[in-house]
Amino acid sequence: VAIPRLHLFELEDQPWFPSVIRDLATDYLCFMESKFLFHRAMVEPLAEALRITKVEQIIDLASGGGGPAKGLQKELRERLIDIRFILTDRFPNEGAFQRTTEGSAGQIVAEMEPIDARAVPPHLTGCRTLFNAFHHFKPEDAVAVLGDAVRAGQPIAVFEVSDRSLRNILPMILLTPIIILIATPFIRPLRWNRLLWTYLVPLVPITCWWDGIVSQLRAYTTDELRAMGEIAGAGSYTWNAARVPLGKTPGYLTYLIGVPNVTS
Ligand SMILES: C[S@@+](CC[C@H](N)C(=O)[O-])C[C@H]1O[C@@H](n2cnc3c(N)ncnc32)[C@H](O)[C@@H]1O
């Protein structure tokens, strides 16, 4: 069923939104991504872009609770690709960034200053990635994110689990609050405020429920992604957009990868 794209507001995008709830919500998302090994479907397309471009680090934009950096780094290493990750976000989740970088021997580091994906500072060079975050951007902002990478001559890879399909939207409406209530005791670190804002005052389930539904309605199709890439790249980049099965889940991963054309 073709569902028109709707760009409703997401709570976690609002600058006034309490960072404690935003951070607990992005922690939950990160937990689910790692439990269901979402990163596995991303490894091959990302590895191919890294091999082509020979970059040595990834600038992860909109990293939220840390995203799939740890899992991806391990899988890439098994494919003999040693890559350093720099985590960034417009609203950095400092606790999650610290936990993700710990024990990585400097191979995952975090930028604690706010970084807007539409205007990345020039000292952050490397392949830019956005994991489950591209739907946050309206088409004009999404083109700005891609265009900023193009102006800087850096590759960019966008991965989305959100999907504008009833297959995703219906379970999101019916199951998200229940899943959060069940999953919360397993999310580490188990803090009193996670229990408070989940069970006593259920702002985390409400946020994840609303933002989860809105995320599916905001998702871009491969054709839309490719078209935005062509606008941003103006012929100087090669874009590859595809939709692949998401591991053992019934869902799909959608991605767009842009690499600069080699000029001789
Ligand atoms: C769904 S969450 C994070 C997803 C995370 N990459 C993951 O895989 O778990 C989306 C993130 O986008 C961030 N964000 C929203 N607008 C942004 C912008 N203009 N620039 C950078 N980050 C932004 C939010 O702060 C939030 O952490």
PDB file of C-alpha atoms and ligand atoms in Angstrom:
ATOM      1  CA  VAL A   1       0.000   0.000   0.000  1.00  0.00           C
ATOM      2  CA  ALA A   2       1.483   3.342  -1.038  1.00  0.00           C
ATOM      3  CA  ILE A   3       1.302   5.694   1.940  1.00  0.00           C
ATOM      4  CA  PRO A   4       1.946   9.396   1.330  1.00  0.00           C
ATOM      5  CA  ARG A   5       4.871  10.889   3.258  1.00  0.00           C
ATOM      6  CA  LEU A   6       3.713  12.897   6.297  1.00  0.00           C
ATOM      7  CA  HIS A   7       6.202  15.053   8.162  1.00  0.00           C
ATOM      8  CA  LEU A   8       4.472  15.286  11.557  1.00  0.00           C
ATOM      9  CA  PHE A   9       6.511  16.538  14.527  1.00  0.00           C
ATOM     10  CA  GLU A  10       8.703  14.195  16.534  1.00  0.00           C
ATOM     11  CA  LEU A  11       8.994  15.014  20.215  1.00  0.00           C
ATOM     12  CA  GLU A  12      12.732  14.330  20.373  1.00  0.00           C
ATOM     13  CA  ASP A  13      13.387  16.902  17.615  1.00  0.00           C
ATOM     14  CA  GLN A  14      11.979  19.758  19.687  1.00  0.00           C
ATOM     15  CA  PRO A  15      14.689  21.921  21.300  1.00  0.00           C
ATOM     16  CA  TRP A  16      12.392  22.395  24.353  1.00  0.00           C
ATOM     17  CA  PHE A  17      11.974  18.654  24.853  1.00  0.00           C
ATOM     18  CA  PRO A  18      13.519  17.494  28.191  1.00  0.00           C
ATOM     19  CA  SER A  19      16.906  15.935  27.463  1.00  0.00           C
ATOM     20  CA  VAL A  20      16.364  13.295  30.165  1.00  0.00           C
ATOM     21  CA  ILE A  21      13.409  11.839  28.237  1.00  0.00           C
ATOM     22  CA  ARG A  22      15.155  12.237  24.847  1.00  0.00           C
ATOM     23  CA  ASP A  23      18.208  10.368  26.168  1.00  0.00           C
ATOM     24  CA  LEU A  24      16.143   7.548  27.697  1.00  0.00           C
ATOM     25  CA  ALA A  25      14.228   7.212  24.409  1.00  0.00           C
ATOM     26  CA  THR A  26      17.401   7.088  22.269  1.00  0.00           C
ATOM     27  CA  ASP A  27      18.869   4.532  24.724  1.00  0.00           C
ATOM     28  CA  TYR A  28      15.808   2.335  24.099  1.00  0.00           C
ATOM     29  CA  LEU A  29      16.200   2.644  20.335  1.00  0.00           C
ATOM     30  CA  CYS A  30      19.879   1.738  20.572  1.00  0.00           C
ATOM     31  CA  PHE A  31      19.031  -1.258  22.787  1.00  0.00           C
ATOM     32  CA  MET A  32      16.487  -2.578  20.272  1.00  0.00           C
ATOM     33  CA  GLU A  33      18.895  -2.061  17.363  1.00  0.00           C
ATOM     34  CA  SER A  34      21.593  -4.072  19.090  1.00  0.00           C
ATOM     35  CA  LYS A  35      19.208  -6.818  20.310  1.00  0.00           C
ATOM     36  CA  PHE A  36      17.845  -7.369  16.815  1.00  0.00           C
ATOM     37  CA  LEU A  37      21.296  -6.952  15.183  1.00  0.00           C
ATOM     38  CA  PHE A  38      20.009  -4.341  12.734  1.00  0.00           C
ATOM     39  CA  HIS A  39      23.602  -3.402  11.902  1.00  0.00           C
ATOM     40  CA  ARG A  40      24.209  -6.745  10.169  1.00  0.00           C
ATOM     41  CA  ALA A  41      22.230  -5.658   7.097  1.00  0.00           C
ATOM     42  CA  MET A  42      24.285  -2.445   6.910  1.00  0.00           C
ATOM     43  CA  VAL A  43      27.719  -4.051   6.891  1.00  0.00           C
ATOM     44  CA  GLU A  44      28.110  -5.052   3.238  1.00  0.00           C
ATOM     45  CA  PRO A  45      26.909  -1.818   1.595  1.00  0.00           C
ATOM     46  CA  LEU A  46      28.941   0.263   4.048  1.00  0.00           C
ATOM     47  CA  ALA A  47      32.031  -1.928   3.604  1.00  0.00           C
ATOM     48  CA  GLU A  48      31.800  -1.486  -0.147  1.00  0.00           C
ATOM     49  CA  ALA A  49      31.644   2.322   0.157  1.00  0.00           C
ATOM     50  CA  LEU A  50      34.617   2.310   2.543  1.00  0.00           C
ATOM     51  CA  ARG A  51      36.664   0.107   0.207  1.00  0.00           C
ATOM     52  CA  ILE A  52      35.918   2.366  -2.779  1.00  0.00           C
ATOM     53  CA  THR A  53      36.685   5.617  -0.990  1.00  0.00           C
ATOM     54  CA  LYS A  54      39.522   4.374   1.280  1.00  0.00           C
ATOM     55  CA  VAL A  55      38.526   6.740   4.102  1.00  0.00           C
ATOM     56  CA  GLU A  56      39.878   6.008   7.564  1.00  0.00           C
ATOM     57  CA  GLN A  57      37.094   7.272   9.764  1.00  0.00           C
ATOM     58  CA  ILE A  58      33.345   7.546   9.979  1.00  0.00           C
ATOM     59  CA  ILE A  59      31.657  10.728  11.101  1.00  0.00           C
ATOM     60  CA  ASP A  60      28.392   9.421  12.491  1.00  0.00           C
ATOM     61  CA  LEU A  61      25.745  12.152  12.460  1.00  0.00           C
ATOM     62  CA  ALA A  62      22.658  12.136  14.707  1.00  0.00           C
ATOM     63  CA  SER A  63      24.182   9.300  16.756  1.00  0.00           C
ATOM     64  CA  GLY A  64      21.507   9.381  19.487  1.00  0.00           C
ATOM     65  CA  GLY A  65      22.245   6.629  22.021  1.00  0.00           C
ATOM     66  CA  GLY A  66      25.374   5.550  20.118  1.00  0.00           C
ATOM     67  CA  GLY A  67      23.578   3.682  17.351  1.00  0.00           C
ATOM     68  CA  PRO A  68      25.180   0.638  15.764  1.00  0.00           C
ATOM     69  CA  ALA A  69      28.796   1.963  15.908  1.00  0.00           C
ATOM     70  CA  LYS A  70      30.155  -0.790  18.171  1.00  0.00           C
ATOM     71  CA  GLY A  71      28.543  -3.690  16.301  1.00  0.00           C
ATOM     72  CA  LEU A  72      29.459  -2.251  12.908  1.00  0.00           C
ATOM     73  CA  GLN A  73      33.061  -1.621  13.885  1.00  0.00           C
ATOM     74  CA  LYS A  74      33.422  -5.268  14.954  1.00  0.00           C
ATOM     75  CA  GLU A  75      31.844  -6.616  11.760  1.00  0.00           C
ATOM     76  CA  LEU A  76      33.950  -4.307   9.574  1.00  0.00           C
ATOM     77  CA  ARG A  77      37.111  -5.414  11.376  1.00  0.00           C
ATOM     78  CA  GLU A  78      36.238  -9.023  10.536  1.00  0.00           C
ATOM     79  CA  ARG A  79      36.240  -7.875   6.897  1.00  0.00           C
ATOM     80  CA  LEU A  80      39.707  -6.321   7.424  1.00  0.00           C
ATOM     81  CA  ILE A  81      38.365  -2.773   7.462  1.00  0.00           C
ATOM     82  CA  ASP A  82      39.742  -0.901  10.453  1.00  0.00           C
ATOM     83  CA  ILE A  83      37.722   2.249  10.880  1.00  0.00           C
ATOM     84  CA  ARG A  84      37.485   4.871  13.609  1.00  0.00           C
ATOM     85  CA  PHE A  85      34.044   6.227  14.537  1.00  0.00           C
ATOM     86  CA  ILE A  86      33.325   9.771  15.677  1.00  0.00           C
ATOM     87  CA  LEU A  87      29.859  10.080  17.242  1.00  0.00           C
ATOM     88  CA  THR A  88      28.034  13.399  16.908  1.00  0.00           C
ATOM     89  CA  ASP A  89      24.542  14.767  17.466  1.00  0.00           C
ATOM     90  CA  ARG A  90      22.678  18.050  17.532  1.00  0.00           C
ATOM     91  CA  PHE A  91      21.624  17.114  21.077  1.00  0.00           C
ATOM     92  CA  PRO A  92      24.470  14.865  22.302  1.00  0.00           C
ATOM     93  CA  ASN A  93      23.417  12.094  24.714  1.00  0.00           C
ATOM     94  CA  GLU A  94      26.579  12.482  26.801  1.00  0.00           C
ATOM     95  CA  GLY A  95      26.015   9.438  29.038  1.00  0.00           C
ATOM     96  CA  ALA A  96      25.434   7.139  26.072  1.00  0.00           C
ATOM     97  CA  PHE A  97      28.392   8.625  24.182  1.00  0.00           C
ATOM     98  CA  GLN A  98      30.656   7.948  27.164  1.00  0.00           C
ATOM     99  CA  ARG A  99      29.420   4.367  27.477  1.00  0.00           C
ATOM    100  CA  THR A 100      29.842   3.716  23.747  1.00  0.00           C
ATOM    101  CA  THR A 101      33.383   5.089  23.618  1.00  0.00           C
ATOM    102  CA  GLU A 102      34.582   3.294  26.788  1.00  0.00           C
ATOM    103  CA  GLY A 103      36.970   0.429  26.158  1.00  0.00           C
ATOM    104  CA  SER A 104      37.320   1.219  22.434  1.00  0.00           C
ATOM    105  CA  ALA A 105      40.988   2.263  22.783  1.00  0.00           C
ATOM    106  CA  GLY A 106      40.222   5.524  21.009  1.00  0.00           C
ATOM    107  CA  GLN A 107      38.611   3.782  18.034  1.00  0.00           C
ATOM    108  CA  ILE A 108      35.179   5.207  18.924  1.00  0.00           C
ATOM    109  CA  VAL A 109      35.268   8.805  20.092  1.00  0.00           C
ATOM    110  CA  ALA A 110      32.512  11.335  20.669  1.00  0.00           C
ATOM    111  CA  GLU A 111      32.116  15.015  19.921  1.00  0.00           C
ATOM    112  CA  MET A 112      30.270  16.531  22.882  1.00  0.00           C
ATOM    113  CA  GLU A 113      29.575  19.876  21.144  1.00  0.00           C
ATOM    114  CA  PRO A 114      26.283  19.962  19.184  1.00  0.00           C
ATOM    115  CA  ILE A 115      26.852  19.074  15.514  1.00  0.00           C
ATOM    116  CA  ASP A 116      24.100  19.791  13.007  1.00  0.00           C
ATOM    117  CA  ALA A 117      24.088  17.233  10.196  1.00  0.00           C
ATOM    118  CA  ARG A 118      23.270  20.037   7.721  1.00  0.00           C
ATOM    119  CA  ALA A 119      26.479  21.943   8.499  1.00  0.00           C
ATOM    120  CA  VAL A 120      29.261  19.648   9.668  1.00  0.00           C
ATOM    121  CA  PRO A 121      32.445  21.480  10.690  1.00  0.00           C
ATOM    122  CA  PRO A 122      35.240  20.992   8.121  1.00  0.00           C
ATOM    123  CA  HIS A 123      37.655  19.389  10.619  1.00  0.00           C
ATOM    124  CA  LEU A 124      35.360  16.326  10.808  1.00  0.00           C
ATOM    125  CA  THR A 125      36.486  14.443   7.722  1.00  0.00           C
ATOM    126  CA  GLY A 126      35.512  10.893   6.753  1.00  0.00           C
ATOM    127  CA  CYS A 127      32.528   8.936   5.523  1.00  0.00           C
ATOM    128  CA  ARG A 128      29.391  10.484   7.007  1.00  0.00           C
ATOM    129  CA  THR A 129      26.737   8.077   8.264  1.00  0.00           C
ATOM    130  CA  LEU A 130      23.184   8.513   9.497  1.00  0.00           C
ATOM    131  CA  PHE A 131      21.619   5.473  11.130  1.00  0.00           C
ATOM    132  CA  ASN A 132      17.840   5.682  11.533  1.00  0.00           C
ATOM    133  CA  ALA A 133      17.965   9.438  11.559  1.00  0.00           C
ATOM    134  CA  PHE A 134      17.481  10.643   7.970  1.00  0.00           C
ATOM    135  CA  HIS A 135      13.688  10.671   8.320  1.00  0.00           C
ATOM    136  CA  HIS A 136      14.131  13.495  10.848  1.00  0.00           C
ATOM    137  CA  PHE A 137      14.862  15.824   7.950  1.00  0.00           C
ATOM    138  CA  LYS A 138      12.229  17.380   5.678  1.00  0.00           C
ATOM    139  CA  PRO A 139      13.126  16.990   1.980  1.00  0.00           C
ATOM    140  CA  GLU A 140      14.843  20.403   1.780  1.00  0.00           C
ATOM    141  CA  ASP A 141      16.866  19.670   4.940  1.00  0.00           C
ATOM    142  CA  ALA A 142      17.635  16.127   3.766  1.00  0.00           C
ATOM    143  CA  VAL A 143      19.046  17.585   0.533  1.00  0.00           C
ATOM    144  CA  ALA A 144      21.037  20.034   2.704  1.00  0.00           C
ATOM    145  CA  VAL A 145      22.523  17.099   4.684  1.00  0.00           C
ATOM    146  CA  LEU A 146      23.556  15.363   1.450  1.00  0.00           C
ATOM    147  CA  GLY A 147      24.709  18.653  -0.114  1.00  0.00           C
ATOM    148  CA  ASP A 148      26.919  19.462   2.872  1.00  0.00           C
ATOM    149  CA  ALA A 149      28.727  16.121   2.382  1.00  0.00           C
ATOM    150  CA  VAL A 150      29.047  16.801  -1.355  1.00  0.00           C
ATOM    151  CA  ARG A 151      30.513  20.292  -0.785  1.00  0.00           C
ATOM    152  CA  ALA A 152      33.030  18.771   1.623  1.00  0.00           C
ATOM    153  CA  GLY A 153      33.823  15.987  -0.900  1.00  0.00           C
ATOM    154  CA  GLN A 154      33.032  13.298   1.703  1.00  0.00           C
ATOM    155  CA  PRO A 155      31.132  10.053   1.095  1.00  0.00           C
ATOM    156  CA  ILE A 156      27.776   9.696   2.833  1.00  0.00           C
ATOM    157  CA  ALA A 157      25.742   6.625   3.797  1.00  0.00           C
ATOM    158  CA  VAL A 158      22.176   6.815   5.089  1.00  0.00           C
ATOM    159  CA  PHE A 159      20.480   3.746   6.622  1.00  0.00           C
ATOM    160  CA  GLU A 160      16.844   3.597   7.683  1.00  0.00           C
ATOM    161  CA  VAL A 161      14.836   0.902   9.406  1.00  0.00           C
ATOM    162  CA  SER A 162      11.739   3.122   9.288  1.00  0.00           C
ATOM    163  CA  ASP A 163       9.500   2.199   6.398  1.00  0.00           C
ATOM    164  CA  ARG A 164       6.352   3.885   5.102  1.00  0.00           C
ATOM    165  CA  SER A 165       4.384   0.644   5.082  1.00  0.00           C
ATOM    166  CA  LEU A 166       1.464  -0.817   7.024  1.00  0.00           C
ATOM    167  CA  ARG A 167       3.782  -3.717   7.864  1.00  0.00           C
ATOM    168  CA  ASN A 168       5.769  -1.307  10.036  1.00  0.00           C
ATOM    169  CA  ILE A 169       3.133   1.208  11.088  1.00  0.00           C
ATOM    170  CA  LEU A 170       0.554  -1.210  12.529  1.00  0.00           C
ATOM    171  CA  PRO A 171       2.938  -3.064  14.903  1.00  0.00           C
ATOM    172  CA  MET A 172       4.398   0.304  15.901  1.00  0.00           C
ATOM    173  CA  ILE A 173       0.914   1.529  16.915  1.00  0.00           C
ATOM    174  CA  LEU A 174      -0.100  -1.690  18.689  1.00  0.00           C
ATOM    175  CA  LEU A 175       3.086  -3.033  20.224  1.00  0.00           C
ATOM    176  CA  THR A 176       5.607  -0.270  21.042  1.00  0.00           C
ATOM    177  CA  PRO A 177       4.355   0.601  24.569  1.00  0.00           C
ATOM    178  CA  ILE A 178       4.164  -3.085  25.550  1.00  0.00           C
ATOM    179  CA  ILE A 179       7.647  -3.810  24.178  1.00  0.00           C
ATOM    180  CA  ILE A 180       9.123  -0.866  26.115  1.00  0.00           C
ATOM    181  CA  LEU A 181       7.504  -1.986  29.351  1.00  0.00           C
ATOM    182  CA  ILE A 182       8.977  -5.464  28.870  1.00  0.00           C
ATOM    183  CA  ALA A 183      12.414  -4.353  27.588  1.00  0.00           C
ATOM    184  CA  THR A 184      13.188  -1.593  30.106  1.00  0.00           C
ATOM    185  CA  PRO A 185      14.589  -3.787  32.937  1.00  0.00           C
ATOM    186  CA  PHE A 186      17.132  -5.165  30.435  1.00  0.00           C
ATOM    187  CA  ILE A 187      18.444  -1.754  29.257  1.00  0.00           C
ATOM    188  CA  ARG A 188      21.766  -0.867  30.870  1.00  0.00           C
ATOM    189  CA  PRO A 189      22.553   1.010  33.009  1.00  0.00           C
ATOM    190  CA  LEU A 190      19.357   0.352  34.978  1.00  0.00           C
ATOM    191  CA  ARG A 191      18.752   3.695  36.653  1.00  0.00           C
ATOM    192  CA  TRP A 192      16.008   4.935  38.924  1.00  0.00           C
ATOM    193  CA  ASN A 193      15.082   7.654  36.418  1.00  0.00           C
ATOM    194  CA  ARG A 194      14.571   5.063  33.643  1.00  0.00           C
ATOM    195  CA  LEU A 195      12.062   3.251  35.885  1.00  0.00           C
ATOM    196  CA  LEU A 196      10.430   6.499  36.993  1.00  0.00           C
ATOM    197  CA  TRP A 197       9.897   7.873  33.465  1.00  0.00           C
ATOM    198  CA  THR A 198       8.820   4.475  32.096  1.00  0.00           C
ATOM    199  CA  TYR A 199       6.541   2.973  34.746  1.00  0.00           C
ATOM    200  CA  LEU A 200       5.428   5.755  37.115  1.00  0.00           C
ATOM    201  CA  VAL A 201       5.151   8.636  34.659  1.00  0.00           C
ATOM    202  CA  PRO A 202       5.234   6.883  31.267  1.00  0.00           C
ATOM    203  CA  LEU A 203       6.784   9.688  29.227  1.00  0.00           C
ATOM    204  CA  VAL A 204       9.378   7.366  27.641  1.00  0.00           C
ATOM    205  CA  PRO A 205       6.784   4.898  26.266  1.00  0.00           C
ATOM    206  CA  ILE A 206       4.640   7.802  25.029  1.00  0.00           C
ATOM    207  CA  THR A 207       7.637   9.443  23.331  1.00  0.00           C
ATOM    208  CA  CYS A 208       8.812   6.208  21.680  1.00  0.00           C
ATOM    209  CA  TRP A 209       5.266   5.334  20.632  1.00  0.00           C
ATOM    210  CA  TRP A 210       4.551   8.716  19.035  1.00  0.00           C
ATOM    211  CA  ASP A 211       8.013   9.250  17.537  1.00  0.00           C
ATOM    212  CA  GLY A 212       8.065   5.630  16.340  1.00  0.00           C
ATOM    213  CA  ILE A 213       4.797   6.027  14.393  1.00  0.00           C
ATOM    214  CA  VAL A 214       5.827   9.421  13.021  1.00  0.00           C
ATOM    215  CA  SER A 215       9.217   7.985  11.973  1.00  0.00           C
ATOM    216  CA  GLN A 216       7.516   5.407   9.754  1.00  0.00           C
ATOM    217  CA  LEU A 217       5.309   8.080   8.146  1.00  0.00           C
ATOM    218  CA  ARG A 218       8.375  10.263   7.504  1.00  0.00           C
ATOM    219  CA  ALA A 219      10.490   7.503   5.934  1.00  0.00           C
ATOM    220  CA  TYR A 220      11.741   8.017   2.372  1.00  0.00           C
ATOM    221  CA  THR A 221      11.464   5.446  -0.418  1.00  0.00           C
ATOM    222  CA  THR A 222      14.524   4.453  -2.429  1.00  0.00           C
ATOM    223  CA  ASP A 223      13.281   6.544  -5.384  1.00  0.00           C
ATOM    224  CA  GLU A 224      12.893   9.604  -3.159  1.00  0.00           C
ATOM    225  CA  LEU A 225      16.355   9.063  -1.661  1.00  0.00           C
ATOM    226  CA  ARG A 226      17.978   8.659  -5.073  1.00  0.00           C
ATOM    227  CA  ALA A 227      16.248  11.801  -6.372  1.00  0.00           C
ATOM    228  CA  MET A 228      17.496  13.847  -3.399  1.00  0.00           C
ATOM    229  CA  GLY A 229      21.003  12.497  -3.958  1.00  0.00           C
ATOM    230  CA  GLU A 230      20.917  13.582  -7.596  1.00  0.00           C
ATOM    231  CA  ILE A 231      19.791  17.089  -6.612  1.00  0.00           C
ATOM    232  CA  ALA A 232      22.540  17.382  -3.980  1.00  0.00           C
ATOM    233  CA  GLY A 233      25.272  15.768  -6.055  1.00  0.00           C
ATOM    234  CA  ALA A 234      24.623  17.644  -9.300  1.00  0.00           C
ATOM    235  CA  GLY A 235      26.407  14.936 -11.306  1.00  0.00           C
ATOM    236  CA  SER A 236      29.550  14.847  -9.147  1.00  0.00           C
ATOM    237  CA  TYR A 237      28.510  11.846  -7.019  1.00  0.00           C
ATOM    238  CA  THR A 238      27.352   8.307  -7.729  1.00  0.00           C
ATOM    239  CA  TRP A 239      24.291   7.330  -5.690  1.00  0.00           C
ATOM    240  CA  ASN A 240      23.135   3.848  -4.857  1.00  0.00           C
ATOM    241  CA  ALA A 241      19.773   3.344  -3.135  1.00  0.00           C
ATOM    242  CA  ALA A 242      18.321  -0.036  -2.221  1.00  0.00           C
ATOM    243  CA  ARG A 243      15.981  -1.886   0.132  1.00  0.00           C
ATOM    244  CA  VAL A 244      17.196  -5.143   1.650  1.00  0.00           C
ATOM    245  CA  PRO A 245      15.693  -7.619   4.168  1.00  0.00           C
ATOM    246  CA  LEU A 246      16.460  -6.719   7.776  1.00  0.00           C
ATOM    247  CA  GLY A 247      18.041  -9.892   9.104  1.00  0.00           C
ATOM    248  CA  LYS A 248      15.536 -12.254  10.676  1.00  0.00           C
ATOM    249  CA  THR A 249      12.866  -9.583  11.166  1.00  0.00           C
ATOM    250  CA  PRO A 250       9.948  -9.141   8.745  1.00  0.00           C
ATOM    251  CA  GLY A 251      11.182  -5.586   8.076  1.00  0.00           C
ATOM    252  CA  TYR A 252      13.444  -3.947   5.512  1.00  0.00           C
ATOM    253  CA  LEU A 253      16.488  -1.726   5.638  1.00  0.00           C
ATOM    254  CA  THR A 254      16.529   1.138   3.163  1.00  0.00           C
ATOM    255  CA  TYR A 255      19.797   2.816   2.313  1.00  0.00           C
ATOM    256  CA  LEU A 256      21.345   5.539   0.173  1.00  0.00           C
ATOM    257  CA  ILE A 257      25.077   5.724  -0.383  1.00  0.00           C
ATOM    258  CA  GLY A 258      26.802   8.550  -2.225  1.00  0.00           C
ATOM    259  CA  VAL A 259      30.460   8.538  -3.219  1.00  0.00           C
ATOM    260  CA  PRO A 260      32.354  11.215  -5.137  1.00  0.00           C
ATOM    261  CA  ASN A 261      32.981  10.386  -8.789  1.00  0.00           C
ATOM    262  CA  VAL A 262      36.649   9.780  -9.477  1.00  0.00           C
ATOM    263  CA  THR A 263      38.048  12.451 -11.795  1.00  0.00           C
ATOM    264  CA  SER A 264      41.112  11.521 -13.823  1.00  0.00           C
TER     265      SER A 264
HETATM  266  C1  LIG B   1      16.303   8.336  16.063  1.00  0.00           C
HETATM  267  S1  LIG B   1      17.504   9.189  16.900  1.00  0.00           S
HETATM  268  C2  LIG B   1      19.059   8.468  16.723  1.00  0.00           C
HETATM  269  C3  LIG B   1      19.345   7.327  15.955  1.00  0.00           C
HETATM  270  C4  LIG B   1      20.722   6.743  16.199  1.00  0.00           C
HETATM  271  N1  LIG B   1      21.594   7.104  15.091  1.00  0.00           N
HETATM  272  C5  LIG B   1      20.597   5.254  16.304  1.00  0.00           C
HETATM  273  O1  LIG B   1      20.921   4.539  15.339  1.00  0.00           O
HETATM  274  O2  LIG B   1      20.176   4.765  17.372  1.00  0.00           O
HETATM  275  C6  LIG B   1      17.685  10.596  15.918  1.00  0.00           C
HETATM  276  C7  LIG B   1      18.711  11.578  16.409  1.00  0.00           C
HETATM  277  O3  LIG B   1      18.763  12.661  15.485  1.00  0.00           O
HETATM  278  C8  LIG B   1      19.220  13.776  16.190  1.00  0.00           C
HETATM  279  N2  LIG B   1      19.009  14.978  15.370  1.00  0.00           N
HETATM  280  C9  LIG B   1      17.839  15.589  15.074  1.00  0.00           C
HETATM  281  N3  LIG B   1      18.063  16.638  14.264  1.00  0.00           N
HETATM  282  C10 LIG B   1      19.400  16.686  14.021  1.00  0.00           C
HETATM  283  C11 LIG B   1      20.239  17.536  13.241  1.00  0.00           C
HETATM  284  N4  LIG B   1      19.749  18.571  12.546  1.00  0.00           N
HETATM  285  N5  LIG B   1      21.566  17.283  13.214  1.00  0.00           N
HETATM  286  C12 LIG B   1      22.090  16.243  13.917  1.00  0.00           C
HETATM  287  N6  LIG B   1      21.337  15.418  14.683  1.00  0.00           N
HETATM  288  C13 LIG B   1      20.004  15.631  14.721  1.00  0.00           C
HETATM  289  C14 LIG B   1      18.433  13.711  17.496  1.00  0.00           C
HETATM  290  O4  LIG B   1      19.047  14.444  18.518  1.00  0.00           O
HETATM  291  C15 LIG B   1      18.439  12.205  17.778  1.00  0.00           C
HETATM  292  O5  LIG B   1      19.468  11.838  18.648  1.00  0.00           O
END
